[in-house]
Short mmCIF file of C-alpha atoms in Angstrom, two decimals:
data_model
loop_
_atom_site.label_atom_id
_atom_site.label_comp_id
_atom_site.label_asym_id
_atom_site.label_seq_id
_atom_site.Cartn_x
_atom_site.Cartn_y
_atom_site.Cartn_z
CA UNK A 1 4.94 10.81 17.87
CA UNK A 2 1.79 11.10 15.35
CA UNK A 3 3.02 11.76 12.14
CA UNK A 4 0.68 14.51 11.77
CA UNK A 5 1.02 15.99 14.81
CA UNK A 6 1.78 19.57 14.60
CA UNK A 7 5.56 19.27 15.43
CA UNK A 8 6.41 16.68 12.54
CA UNK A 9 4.06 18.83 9.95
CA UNK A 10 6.42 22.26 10.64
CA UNK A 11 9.36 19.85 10.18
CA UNK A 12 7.89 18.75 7.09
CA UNK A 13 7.33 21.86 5.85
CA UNK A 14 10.71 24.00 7.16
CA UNK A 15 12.21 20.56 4.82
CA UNK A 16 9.54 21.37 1.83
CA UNK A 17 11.65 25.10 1.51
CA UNK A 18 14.72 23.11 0.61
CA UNK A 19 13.37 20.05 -0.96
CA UNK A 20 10.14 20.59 -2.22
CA UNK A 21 7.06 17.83 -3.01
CA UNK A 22 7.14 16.33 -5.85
CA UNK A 23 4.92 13.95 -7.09
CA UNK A 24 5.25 10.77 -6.73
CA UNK A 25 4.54 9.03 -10.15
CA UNK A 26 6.43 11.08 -11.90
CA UNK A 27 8.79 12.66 -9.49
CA UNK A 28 7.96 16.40 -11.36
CA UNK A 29 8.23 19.51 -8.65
CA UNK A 30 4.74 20.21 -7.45
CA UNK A 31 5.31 22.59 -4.15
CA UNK A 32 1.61 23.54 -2.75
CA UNK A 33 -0.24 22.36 -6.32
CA UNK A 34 -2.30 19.40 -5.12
CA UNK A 35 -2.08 17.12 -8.12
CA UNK A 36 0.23 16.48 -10.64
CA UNK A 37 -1.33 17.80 -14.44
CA UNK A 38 1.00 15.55 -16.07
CA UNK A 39 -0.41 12.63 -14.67
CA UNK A 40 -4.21 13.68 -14.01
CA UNK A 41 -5.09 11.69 -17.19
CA UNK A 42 -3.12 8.61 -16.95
CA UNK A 43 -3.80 8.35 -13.49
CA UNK A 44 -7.51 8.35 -14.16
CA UNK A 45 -6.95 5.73 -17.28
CA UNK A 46 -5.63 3.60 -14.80
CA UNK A 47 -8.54 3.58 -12.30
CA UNK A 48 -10.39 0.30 -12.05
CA UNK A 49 -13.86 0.97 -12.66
CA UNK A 50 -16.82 0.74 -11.54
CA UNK A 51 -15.18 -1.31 -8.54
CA UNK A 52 -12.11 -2.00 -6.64
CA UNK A 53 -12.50 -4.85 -5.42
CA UNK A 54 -10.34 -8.34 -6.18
CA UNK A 55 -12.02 -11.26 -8.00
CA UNK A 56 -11.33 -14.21 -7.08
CA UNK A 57 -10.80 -15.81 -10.26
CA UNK A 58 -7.96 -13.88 -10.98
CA UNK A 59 -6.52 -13.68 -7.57
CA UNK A 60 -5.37 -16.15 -4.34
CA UNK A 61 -7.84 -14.49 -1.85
CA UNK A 62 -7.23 -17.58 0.61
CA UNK A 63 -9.03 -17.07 3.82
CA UNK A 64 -9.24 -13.07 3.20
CA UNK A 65 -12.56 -11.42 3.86
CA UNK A 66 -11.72 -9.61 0.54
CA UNK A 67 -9.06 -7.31 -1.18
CA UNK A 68 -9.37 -4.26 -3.42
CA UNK A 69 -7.26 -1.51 -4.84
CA UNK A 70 -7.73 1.42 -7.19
CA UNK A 71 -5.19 1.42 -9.73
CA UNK A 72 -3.93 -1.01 -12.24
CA UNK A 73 0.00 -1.80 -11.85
CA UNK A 74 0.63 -0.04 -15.12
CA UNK A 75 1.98 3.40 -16.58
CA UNK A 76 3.15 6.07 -14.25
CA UNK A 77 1.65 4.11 -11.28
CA UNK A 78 3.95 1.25 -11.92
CA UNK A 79 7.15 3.67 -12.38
CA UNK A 80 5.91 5.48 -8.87
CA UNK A 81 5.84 2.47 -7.03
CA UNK A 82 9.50 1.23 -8.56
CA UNK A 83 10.69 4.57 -7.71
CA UNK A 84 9.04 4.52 -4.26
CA UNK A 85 11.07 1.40 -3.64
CA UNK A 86 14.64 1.69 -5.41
CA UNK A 87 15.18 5.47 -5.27
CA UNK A 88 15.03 6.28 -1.72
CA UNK A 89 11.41 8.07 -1.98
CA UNK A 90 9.80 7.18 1.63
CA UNK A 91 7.57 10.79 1.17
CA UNK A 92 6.37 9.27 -2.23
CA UNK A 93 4.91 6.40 -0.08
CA UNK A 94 2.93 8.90 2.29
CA UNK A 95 1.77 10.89 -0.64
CA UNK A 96 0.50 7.25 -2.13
CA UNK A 97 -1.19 6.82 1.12
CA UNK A 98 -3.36 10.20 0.61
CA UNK A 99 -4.28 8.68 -2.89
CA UNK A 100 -5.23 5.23 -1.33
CA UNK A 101 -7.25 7.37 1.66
CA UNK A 102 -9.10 9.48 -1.11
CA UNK A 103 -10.22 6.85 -4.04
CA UNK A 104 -10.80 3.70 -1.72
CA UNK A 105 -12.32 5.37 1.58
CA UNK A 106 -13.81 8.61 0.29
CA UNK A 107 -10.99 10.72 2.58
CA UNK A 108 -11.92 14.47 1.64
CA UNK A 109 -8.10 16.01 0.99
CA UNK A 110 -7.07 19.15 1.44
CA UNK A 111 -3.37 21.40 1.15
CA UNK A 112 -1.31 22.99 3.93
CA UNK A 113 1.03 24.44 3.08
CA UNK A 114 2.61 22.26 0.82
CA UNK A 115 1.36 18.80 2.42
CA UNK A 116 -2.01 16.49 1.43
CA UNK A 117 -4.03 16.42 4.70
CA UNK A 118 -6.43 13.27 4.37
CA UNK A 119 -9.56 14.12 6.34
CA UNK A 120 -11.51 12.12 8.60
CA UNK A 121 -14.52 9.49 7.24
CA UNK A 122 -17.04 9.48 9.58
CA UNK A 123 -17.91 5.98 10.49
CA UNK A 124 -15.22 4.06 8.89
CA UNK A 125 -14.04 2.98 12.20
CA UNK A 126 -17.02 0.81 11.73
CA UNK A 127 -16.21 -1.43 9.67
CA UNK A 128 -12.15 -1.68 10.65
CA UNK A 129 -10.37 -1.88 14.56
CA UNK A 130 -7.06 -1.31 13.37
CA UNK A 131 -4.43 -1.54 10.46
CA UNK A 132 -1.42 -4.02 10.01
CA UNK A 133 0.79 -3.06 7.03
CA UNK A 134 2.98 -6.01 5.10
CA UNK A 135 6.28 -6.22 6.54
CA UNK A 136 8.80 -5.62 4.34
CA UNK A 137 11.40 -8.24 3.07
CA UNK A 138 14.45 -6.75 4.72
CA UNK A 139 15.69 -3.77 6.60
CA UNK A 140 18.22 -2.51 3.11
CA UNK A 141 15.98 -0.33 2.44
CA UNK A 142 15.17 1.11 5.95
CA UNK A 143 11.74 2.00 5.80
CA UNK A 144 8.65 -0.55 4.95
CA UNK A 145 6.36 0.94 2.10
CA UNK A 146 2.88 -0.50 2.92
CA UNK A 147 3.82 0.91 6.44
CA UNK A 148 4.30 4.32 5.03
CA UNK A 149 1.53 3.79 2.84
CA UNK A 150 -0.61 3.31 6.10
CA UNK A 151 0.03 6.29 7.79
CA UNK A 152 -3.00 8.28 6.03
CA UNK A 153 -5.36 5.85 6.05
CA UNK A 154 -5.06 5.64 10.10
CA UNK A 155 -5.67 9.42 10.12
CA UNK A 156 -8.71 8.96 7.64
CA UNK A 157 -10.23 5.79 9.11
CA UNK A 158 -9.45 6.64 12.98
CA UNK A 159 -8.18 3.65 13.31
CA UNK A 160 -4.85 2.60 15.14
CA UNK A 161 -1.83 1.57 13.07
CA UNK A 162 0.12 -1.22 14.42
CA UNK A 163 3.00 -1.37 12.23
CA UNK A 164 5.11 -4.08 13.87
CA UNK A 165 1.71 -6.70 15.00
CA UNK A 166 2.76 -8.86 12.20
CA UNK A 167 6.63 -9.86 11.46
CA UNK A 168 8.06 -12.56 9.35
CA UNK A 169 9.61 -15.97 10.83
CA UNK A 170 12.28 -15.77 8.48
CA UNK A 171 13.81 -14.21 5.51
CA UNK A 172 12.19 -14.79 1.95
CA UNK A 173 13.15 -14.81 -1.10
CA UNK A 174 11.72 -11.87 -2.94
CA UNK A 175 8.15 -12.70 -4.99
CA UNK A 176 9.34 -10.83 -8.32
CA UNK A 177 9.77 -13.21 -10.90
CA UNK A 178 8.57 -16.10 -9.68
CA UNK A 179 5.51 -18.15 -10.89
CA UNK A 180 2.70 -18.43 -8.55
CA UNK A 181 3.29 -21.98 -7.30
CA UNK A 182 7.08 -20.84 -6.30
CA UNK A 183 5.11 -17.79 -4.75
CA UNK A 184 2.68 -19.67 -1.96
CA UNK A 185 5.44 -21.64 -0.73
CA UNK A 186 8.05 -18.58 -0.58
CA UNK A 187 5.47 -17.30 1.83
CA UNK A 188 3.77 -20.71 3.30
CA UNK A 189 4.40 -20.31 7.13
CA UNK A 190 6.34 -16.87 6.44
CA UNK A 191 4.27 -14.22 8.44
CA UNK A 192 3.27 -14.49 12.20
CA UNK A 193 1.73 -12.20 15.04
CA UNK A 194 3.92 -10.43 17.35
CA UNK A 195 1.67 -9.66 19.60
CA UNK A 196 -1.78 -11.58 19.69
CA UNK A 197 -3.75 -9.11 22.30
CA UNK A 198 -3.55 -6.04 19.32
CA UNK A 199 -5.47 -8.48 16.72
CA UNK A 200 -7.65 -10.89 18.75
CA UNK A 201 -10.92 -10.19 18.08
CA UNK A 202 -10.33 -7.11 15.65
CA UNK A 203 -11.05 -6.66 12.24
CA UNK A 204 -7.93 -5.84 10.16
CA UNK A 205 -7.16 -3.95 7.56
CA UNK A 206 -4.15 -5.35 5.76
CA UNK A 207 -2.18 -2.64 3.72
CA UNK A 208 0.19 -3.69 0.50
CA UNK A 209 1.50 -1.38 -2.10
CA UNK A 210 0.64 -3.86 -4.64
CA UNK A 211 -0.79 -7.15 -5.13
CA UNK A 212 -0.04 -9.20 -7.65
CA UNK A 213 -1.55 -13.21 -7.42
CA UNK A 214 -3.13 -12.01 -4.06
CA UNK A 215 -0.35 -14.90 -2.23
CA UNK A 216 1.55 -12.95 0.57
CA UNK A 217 -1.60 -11.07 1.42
CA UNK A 218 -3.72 -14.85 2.52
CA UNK A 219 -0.34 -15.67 3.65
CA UNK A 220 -0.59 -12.67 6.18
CA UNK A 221 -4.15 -12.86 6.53
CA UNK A 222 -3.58 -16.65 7.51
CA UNK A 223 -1.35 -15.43 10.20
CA UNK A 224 -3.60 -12.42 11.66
CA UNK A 225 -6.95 -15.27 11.73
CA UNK A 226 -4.79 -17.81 13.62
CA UNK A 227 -4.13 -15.05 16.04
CA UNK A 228 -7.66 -14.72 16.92
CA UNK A 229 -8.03 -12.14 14.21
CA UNK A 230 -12.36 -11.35 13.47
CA UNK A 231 -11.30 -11.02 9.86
CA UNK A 232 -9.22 -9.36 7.45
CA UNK A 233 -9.20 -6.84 4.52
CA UNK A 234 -6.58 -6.29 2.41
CA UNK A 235 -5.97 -3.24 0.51
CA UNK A 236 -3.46 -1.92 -2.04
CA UNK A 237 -2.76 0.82 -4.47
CA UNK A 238 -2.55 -1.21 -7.34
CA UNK A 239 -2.88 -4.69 -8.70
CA UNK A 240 -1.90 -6.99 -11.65
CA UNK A 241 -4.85 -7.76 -13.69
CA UNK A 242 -5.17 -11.11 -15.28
CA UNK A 243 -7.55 -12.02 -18.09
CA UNK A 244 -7.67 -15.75 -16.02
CA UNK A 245 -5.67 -16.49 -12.82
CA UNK A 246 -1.78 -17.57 -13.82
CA UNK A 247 -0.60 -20.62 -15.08
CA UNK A 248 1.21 -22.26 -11.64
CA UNK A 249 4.78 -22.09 -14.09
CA UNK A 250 4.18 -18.63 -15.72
CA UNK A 251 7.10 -16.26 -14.22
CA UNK A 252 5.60 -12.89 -13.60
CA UNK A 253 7.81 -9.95 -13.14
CA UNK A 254 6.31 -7.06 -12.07
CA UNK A 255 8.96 -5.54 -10.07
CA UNK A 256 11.62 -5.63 -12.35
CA UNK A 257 13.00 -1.86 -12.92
CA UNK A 258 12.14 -0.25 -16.24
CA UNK A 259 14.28 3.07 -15.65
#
C-alpha cells in the first residue's frame, strides 16, 4: 500500500495521539508545529550554498551522472542521522525525506494534522524514471534508511520507488572508519540489479542518507549502468566536505556515535 494513502496517514495519525512527532535532529516534541525552532538556525548554517551539488575533486563520482545533497554531515544533522540509525527512529527517516523533497527538488510542504505532506513538482518526472535507494548493510536494524528516506521524494517527483531493484552480492564490512582505498574495494563488485527490466533504459535517481568519499554510491551506480541503466543521480541529505579529496590511508569516521 502507498504510504500516503489515506489508510496509512489515519494510522499515522491515531499513533501521533500516543506518540507524537518529534523532530528528527533533535528528537524535541513538535506535534502539528512544522519545524523545529531549536534547530531552524543550525539547520540553515549547515546548508551548502549556493549549490548542492558534489565536486569531483573532493568526491569518487565514478561513472555517476552527478551527486548532490543539502546539508553538511555536521551539528544536529549529524546527531539526526546517528539517531535515525542506532535509536530505532524509522519516522525520523521519512521526516528527513520531506527535508530532502523540499531543499533539493523545490517540494512545496504542507501540515495535516500532525504529518509533513511533500507536494507534487511539476515536471520533475522529467528529468528522473524512477528511484533506487542504497540497500542497507544488514537486516539488524529492520528497516533501510535511504529507503525510508525515499518515500517523499517518490510522492514529490511522481516517480516510482523501487526499493528492492538493487541488492548486494554479499555482506560488507561496514564503510565507517575505513580509509578510502579500504572503502572501493569493500564495495568493488558489492551491489547488483535484481531485476534488469525496472532500470533498463531509465534514468535513476540513487538515494543515500549520506555520502561521504562518494565510493558505494559509483559502486551502485556501476551496477544500475551495467544493467542497461540511461544514467544515474545520486542524492543525499548530507555529505562530508573535504578541503582536497582523502589521503587513500586517512581513516575517516563519520559514523561513529557521539551520544
Amino acid at each position: 500500500m502507498d504510504y500516503y494513502s489515506v489508510p496509512r496517514r489515519l494510522l499515522r495519525g491515531a499513533r501521533q495521539l500516543v506518540y507524537p512527532r518529534r523532530c528528527p535532529f533533535c528528537d524535541q516534541v513538535l506535534g502539528s508545529v512544522p519545524t523545529c525552532p531549536d534547530c531552524a538556525a543550525e539547520l540553515e548554517e549547515l546548508r551548502r550554498k549556493p549549490g548542492m551539488r558534489l565536486d569531483a575533486s573532493q568526491h569518487y563520482l565514478g561513472r555517476l551522472a552527478g551527486a548532490a545533497a543539502p546539508f553538511r554531515y555536521e551539528g544536529c544533522v549529524r546527531r539526526g542521522v546517528l539517531h535515525t540509525k542506532y535509536r530505532a527512529a524509522p519516522w525520523a527517516a521519512v521526516e528527513m525525506g520531506v527535508w530532502l523533497a523540499k531543499l533539493a527538488f523545490g517540494s512545496e510542504v504542507r501540515m495535516s494534522g500532525a504529518e509533513l505532506l511533500p507536494e507534487l513538482v511539476e515536471g520533475m518526472s522529467l528529468g528522473y524514471d524512477c528511484i533506487v535507494p542504497v540497500p542497507a548493510s544488514g537486516t539488524a536494524r529492520g528497516y533501510n534508511v535511504p529507503q525510508l528516506m525515499a518515500l517523499p521524494l517518490t510522492r514529490a517527483l511522481g516517480v516510482p520507488l523501487y526499493p528492492e531493484a538493487l541488492g548486494r552480492t554479499r555482506a560488507k564490512q561496514h564503510q565507517a572508519g575505513l580509509p578510502f582505498e579500504q572503502r572501493m574495494a569493500n564495495v568493488a563488485g558489492a551491489f547488483r540489479v535484481t531485476d534488469p527490466d525496472r532500470i533498463e533504459g531509465r534514468k535513476v535517481l540513487l538515494v543515500d542518507d549520506v555520502i561521504t568519499t562518494g565510493a558505494t554510491a559509483a559502486a551502485c551506480a556501476q551496477a544500475l549502468l551495467a544493467a542497461g541503466a540511461e544514467s544515474v543521480f545520486a542524492i543525499a541529505l548530507a555529505t562530508v566536505e573535504f578541503e582536497a579529496f582523502p589521503a587513500k590511508d586517512q581513516p575517516l569516521q563519520e559514523n561513529e556515535p557521539d551520544f
